[in-house]
CSV table of C-alpha atoms in Angstrom, one decimal:
chain,number,residue,atom,x,y,z
A,1,MET,CA,11.3,-18.3,-5.2
A,2,LEU,CA,10.4,-17.2,-1.7
A,3,LEU,CA,8.9,-13.7,-1.6
A,4,LEU,CA,8.5,-11.8,1.6
A,5,ALA,CA,5.7,-9.2,1.1
A,6,LEU,CA,4.8,-6.3,3.4
A,7,ASP,CA,2.6,-3.2,3.3
A,8,THR,CA,2.1,-0.3,5.8
A,9,ALA,CA,0.5,2.2,3.4
A,10,THR,CA,-3.0,1.8,5.0
A,11,PRO,CA,-4.0,1.2,8.6
A,12,ALA,CA,-3.3,-2.5,8.0
A,13,VAL,CA,0.1,-3.9,8.9
A,14,THR,CA,0.3,-6.9,6.6
A,15,VAL,CA,3.0,-9.5,5.9
A,16,ALA,CA,3.0,-12.6,3.7
A,17,LEU,CA,5.3,-15.3,2.3
A,18,HIS,CA,4.8,-16.6,-1.2
A,19,ASP,CA,6.8,-19.6,-2.6
A,20,GLY,CA,6.1,-18.8,-6.3
A,21,THR,CA,3.0,-21.0,-6.4
A,22,ASP,CA,0.9,-19.9,-3.4
A,23,VAL,CA,0.9,-17.9,-0.2
A,24,ILE,CA,2.3,-20.1,2.5
A,25,ALA,CA,1.8,-17.8,5.5
A,26,SER,CA,0.3,-14.4,6.2
A,27,SER,CA,-0.6,-12.0,8.9
A,28,SER,CA,-2.6,-8.8,9.0
A,29,GLN,CA,-3.5,-6.4,11.8
A,30,VAL,CA,-5.3,-3.1,11.5
A,31,ASP,CA,-3.8,-0.3,13.7
A,32,ALA,CA,-3.0,3.0,12.1
A,33,ARG,CA,-0.8,4.2,15.0
A,34,ARG,CA,1.5,1.2,15.5
A,35,HIS,CA,3.1,0.3,12.1
A,36,GLY,CA,6.6,0.5,13.5
A,37,GLU,CA,5.7,-1.6,16.6
A,38,LEU,CA,3.8,-4.3,14.8
A,39,LEU,CA,5.7,-4.9,11.5
A,40,LEU,CA,8.8,-6.8,12.6
A,41,PRO,CA,6.9,-9.1,15.0
A,42,ALA,CA,4.5,-9.9,12.1
A,43,VAL,CA,7.5,-10.8,9.9
A,44,ASP,CA,8.8,-13.1,12.7
A,45,ARG,CA,5.4,-14.7,13.1
A,46,VAL,CA,4.9,-15.3,9.4
A,47,LEU,CA,8.4,-16.9,9.1
A,48,ALA,CA,7.7,-19.1,12.2
A,49,ASP,CA,4.4,-20.2,10.8
A,50,ALA,CA,6.1,-21.2,7.6
A,51,GLY,CA,8.9,-22.9,9.5
A,52,LEU,CA,11.5,-20.9,7.6
A,53,GLY,CA,14.3,-18.5,8.4
A,54,LEU,CA,14.8,-15.0,7.0
A,55,ASP,CA,17.8,-16.2,5.1
A,56,ALA,CA,15.5,-18.4,2.9
A,57,VAL,CA,13.9,-15.3,1.3
A,58,THR,CA,14.9,-14.6,-2.3
A,59,GLY,CA,13.1,-11.3,-2.8
A,60,ILE,CA,11.1,-8.6,-1.0
A,61,VAL,CA,7.8,-7.1,-2.2
A,62,VAL,CA,6.7,-3.8,-0.6
A,63,GLY,CA,3.6,-1.7,-1.1
A,64,THR,CA,4.5,1.7,-2.3
A,65,GLY,CA,1.3,3.5,-1.5
A,66,PRO,CA,-0.1,5.9,-2.0
A,67,GLY,CA,-0.4,6.4,1.7
A,68,PRO,CA,0.4,8.8,4.6
A,69,TYR,CA,4.1,9.6,5.0
A,70,THR,CA,4.7,8.2,8.4
A,71,GLY,CA,3.1,4.8,7.9
A,72,LEU,CA,4.3,4.3,4.4
A,73,ARG,CA,8.0,4.9,5.2
A,74,VAL,CA,8.0,2.2,7.9
A,75,GLY,CA,7.3,-0.5,5.3
A,76,LEU,CA,9.7,0.9,2.7
A,77,MET,CA,12.6,1.4,5.0
A,78,THR,CA,12.1,-2.1,6.4
A,79,ALA,CA,12.0,-3.6,2.9
A,80,ASP,CA,15.2,-1.8,1.9
A,81,THR,CA,16.9,-2.9,5.1
A,82,PHE,CA,16.0,-6.6,4.4
A,83,GLY,CA,17.1,-6.3,0.8
A,84,LEU,CA,20.5,-4.9,1.8
A,85,ALA,CA,21.0,-7.4,4.6
A,86,LEU,CA,20.0,-10.4,2.5
A,87,ASP,CA,21.4,-9.1,-0.8
A,88,VAL,CA,18.1,-9.8,-2.6
A,89,PRO,CA,16.0,-7.6,-4.9
A,90,VAL,CA,13.3,-5.4,-3.5
A,91,HIS,CA,10.2,-4.9,-5.7
A,92,GLY,CA,7.6,-2.2,-5.4
A,93,VAL,CA,3.9,-2.8,-6.0
A,94,CYS,CA,1.3,0.0,-5.9
A,95,THR,CA,-0.9,-0.6,-2.8
A,96,LEU,CA,-4.0,0.2,-4.8
A,97,ASP,CA,-3.0,-2.6,-7.3
A,98,GLY,CA,-2.9,-5.1,-4.4
A,99,LEU,CA,-6.4,-4.1,-3.4
A,100,ALA,CA,-7.6,-4.4,-7.0
A,101,TYR,CA,-6.0,-7.9,-7.3
A,102,ALA,CA,-7.9,-9.1,-4.3
A,103,ALA,CA,-11.2,-7.7,-5.5
A,104,ASP,CA,-13.8,-10.3,-6.7
A,105,LEU,CA,-14.9,-8.1,-9.7
A,106,ASP,CA,-15.0,-9.0,-13.4
A,107,ARG,CA,-15.8,-5.5,-14.8
A,108,PRO,CA,-14.3,-2.0,-14.5
A,109,PHE,CA,-14.1,-0.6,-11.0
A,110,VAL,CA,-12.4,1.9,-8.7
A,111,VAL,CA,-10.1,1.4,-5.8
A,112,ALA,CA,-10.2,4.1,-3.1
A,113,THR,CA,-8.3,4.2,0.2
A,114,ASP,CA,-8.6,6.7,3.1
A,115,ALA,CA,-6.2,9.6,2.5
A,116,ARG,CA,-7.5,11.5,5.6
A,117,ARG,CA,-8.3,15.3,5.4
A,118,LYS,CA,-11.6,14.2,3.9
A,119,GLU,CA,-9.8,12.9,0.8
A,120,VAL,CA,-9.2,9.5,-0.9
A,121,TYR,CA,-6.3,8.0,-2.8
A,122,TRP,CA,-7.9,6.3,-5.8
A,123,ALA,CA,-7.4,4.9,-9.3
A,124,ARG,CA,-9.6,3.2,-12.0
A,125,TYR,CA,-9.1,-0.4,-13.2
A,126,ASP,CA,-10.4,-2.3,-16.2
A,127,ASP,CA,-10.0,-5.5,-14.3
A,128,ARG,CA,-8.2,-6.8,-11.2
A,129,ARG,CA,-4.8,-6.8,-13.0
A,130,THR,CA,-5.1,-3.7,-15.2
A,131,ARG,CA,-4.9,-0.1,-13.8
A,132,VAL,CA,-6.0,2.5,-16.4
A,133,THR,CA,-5.3,5.8,-14.4
A,134,GLU,CA,-2.4,7.0,-12.3
A,135,PRO,CA,-3.0,7.0,-8.5
A,136,ALA,CA,-4.4,10.4,-7.4
A,137,VAL,CA,-5.6,12.1,-4.2
A,138,ASP,CA,-8.9,14.1,-4.3
A,139,ARG,CA,-12.0,14.9,-2.3
A,140,PRO,CA,-14.7,12.4,-3.1
A,141,ALA,CA,-17.2,15.0,-4.2
A,142,ASP,CA,-14.7,16.3,-6.8
A,143,ILE,CA,-14.4,12.9,-8.6
A,144,ALA,CA,-18.0,11.9,-8.3
A,145,GLU,CA,-18.6,12.1,-12.1
A,146,GLN,CA,-15.4,10.2,-12.9
A,147,VAL,CA,-16.4,7.2,-10.7
A,148,ALA,CA,-20.1,7.2,-11.2
A,149,GLY,CA,-21.7,4.0,-12.3
A,150,VAL,CA,-18.8,1.6,-11.3
A,151,PRO,CA,-18.3,-0.4,-8.2
A,152,ALA,CA,-15.5,0.5,-5.8
A,153,VAL,CA,-13.4,-1.3,-3.2
A,154,GLY,CA,-11.3,-0.1,-0.3
A,155,ALA,CA,-11.8,1.8,3.0
A,156,GLY,CA,-12.1,5.1,1.1
A,157,ALA,CA,-15.1,3.8,-0.8
A,158,LEU,CA,-16.7,2.6,2.3
A,159,LEU,CA,-16.2,6.0,4.1
A,160,TYR,CA,-18.0,8.0,1.4
A,161,PRO,CA,-21.1,6.1,0.2
A,162,ASP,CA,-22.5,9.2,-1.5
A,163,THR,CA,-19.7,9.1,-4.0
A,164,PHE,CA,-19.2,5.3,-4.0
A,165,PRO,CA,-22.6,3.8,-3.5
A,166,ALA,CA,-21.5,0.4,-4.8
A,167,ALA,CA,-18.7,-0.3,-2.3
A,168,HIS,CA,-17.3,-3.8,-1.9
A,169,ALA,CA,-14.7,-5.6,0.2
A,170,PRO,CA,-11.7,-5.8,0.7
A,171,GLU,CA,-11.4,-2.8,2.9
A,172,HIS,CA,-7.6,-2.9,3.4
A,173,VAL,CA,-4.8,-4.3,1.3
A,174,SER,CA,-3.3,-7.7,2.2
A,175,ALA,CA,0.3,-8.6,1.7
A,176,ALA,CA,-1.0,-12.0,0.4
A,177,ALA,CA,-2.5,-10.2,-2.6
A,178,LEU,CA,0.6,-8.1,-3.1
A,179,ALA,CA,2.8,-11.2,-3.1
A,180,SER,CA,0.5,-13.1,-5.4
A,181,LEU,CA,0.4,-10.3,-7.9
A,182,ALA,CA,4.2,-9.8,-7.8
A,183,ALA,CA,4.8,-13.6,-8.2
A,184,GLU,CA,2.5,-13.7,-11.1
A,185,ARG,CA,4.2,-10.8,-12.9
A,186,LEU,CA,7.7,-12.1,-12.2
A,187,ALA,CA,6.8,-15.6,-13.4
A,188,ALA,CA,5.5,-14.1,-16.6
A,189,GLY,CA,8.9,-12.4,-17.1
A,190,GLY,CA,7.7,-8.9,-16.2
A,191,GLU,CA,9.5,-6.3,-14.3
A,192,LEU,CA,8.3,-4.7,-11.1
A,193,PRO,CA,8.9,-1.0,-10.2
A,194,ALA,CA,11.5,0.1,-7.8
A,195,PRO,CA,10.3,0.6,-4.3
A,196,ARG,CA,9.7,4.3,-4.5
A,197,PRO,CA,7.0,5.9,-2.3
A,198,LEU,CA,3.8,7.3,-3.8
A,199,TYR,CA,3.2,10.1,-1.3
A,200,LEU,CA,1.2,12.4,-3.7
A,201,ARG,CA,1.3,15.3,-1.2
A,202,ARG,CA,3.6,16.8,1.4
A,203,PRO,CA,3.9,15.4,4.9
A,204,ASP,CA,1.8,16.9,7.7
A,205,ALA,CA,4.9,17.8,9.8
A,206,GLN,CA,6.6,20.9,8.4
A,207,VAL,CA,9.1,23.5,9.7
A,208,PRO,CA,7.2,26.6,10.9
A,209,LYS,CA,7.3,29.5,8.4
A,210,ASN,CA,8.6,32.0,11.0
A,211,TYR,CA,11.1,29.6,12.4
A,212,LYS,CA,14.0,31.5,14.1
A,213,VAL,CA,17.4,30.0,14.2
A,214,VAL,CA,19.3,30.6,17.4
A,215,THR,CA,23.0,30.0,17.4
A,216,PRO,CA,25.4,30.5,20.3
A,217,LYS,CA,27.6,33.5,20.3
């Protein structure tokens, strides 16, 4: 097994290689505006660090969000392209699950990432491997009662300390955690979801309501 994992659902552009036993190379950069520019060089860098070629990869793991439309689709389209070119399976993993897996917590907690517009993407977990609610997008004040009394991880939690007073690292997801979680589930005979995006809301860019079509006579 050699899994190539990547995620662009948060400001982090993150890539990792997992050989079925451990992460053998990884790279993460935080830049919310340069996902498309940074992702492929990060893949090249990780493969070079591991001393392997892309043709050695046996599967792709990609973070499915939730996340902003523009950043999220960079990772998903890249993963699909690699999968087609290499004729290997492409597995989806919820980005929040990757953050939860990396959290050093042994009791119920919340993962919250920045959804912009003064909102967070979030979900509750019983432990680092077990999500108990579907991912959602809400204003922090609207979910204060639901998340009260439990620790939280992620950039969204750090942004809103009034709602998430017990915020912990990690701030952003790492492809190393995604790869490790995926490898663990696959080794146990489990199935991973298809790489379908969790947008949870419409993209910011939309056609104007009073758009006038002009055609030549």
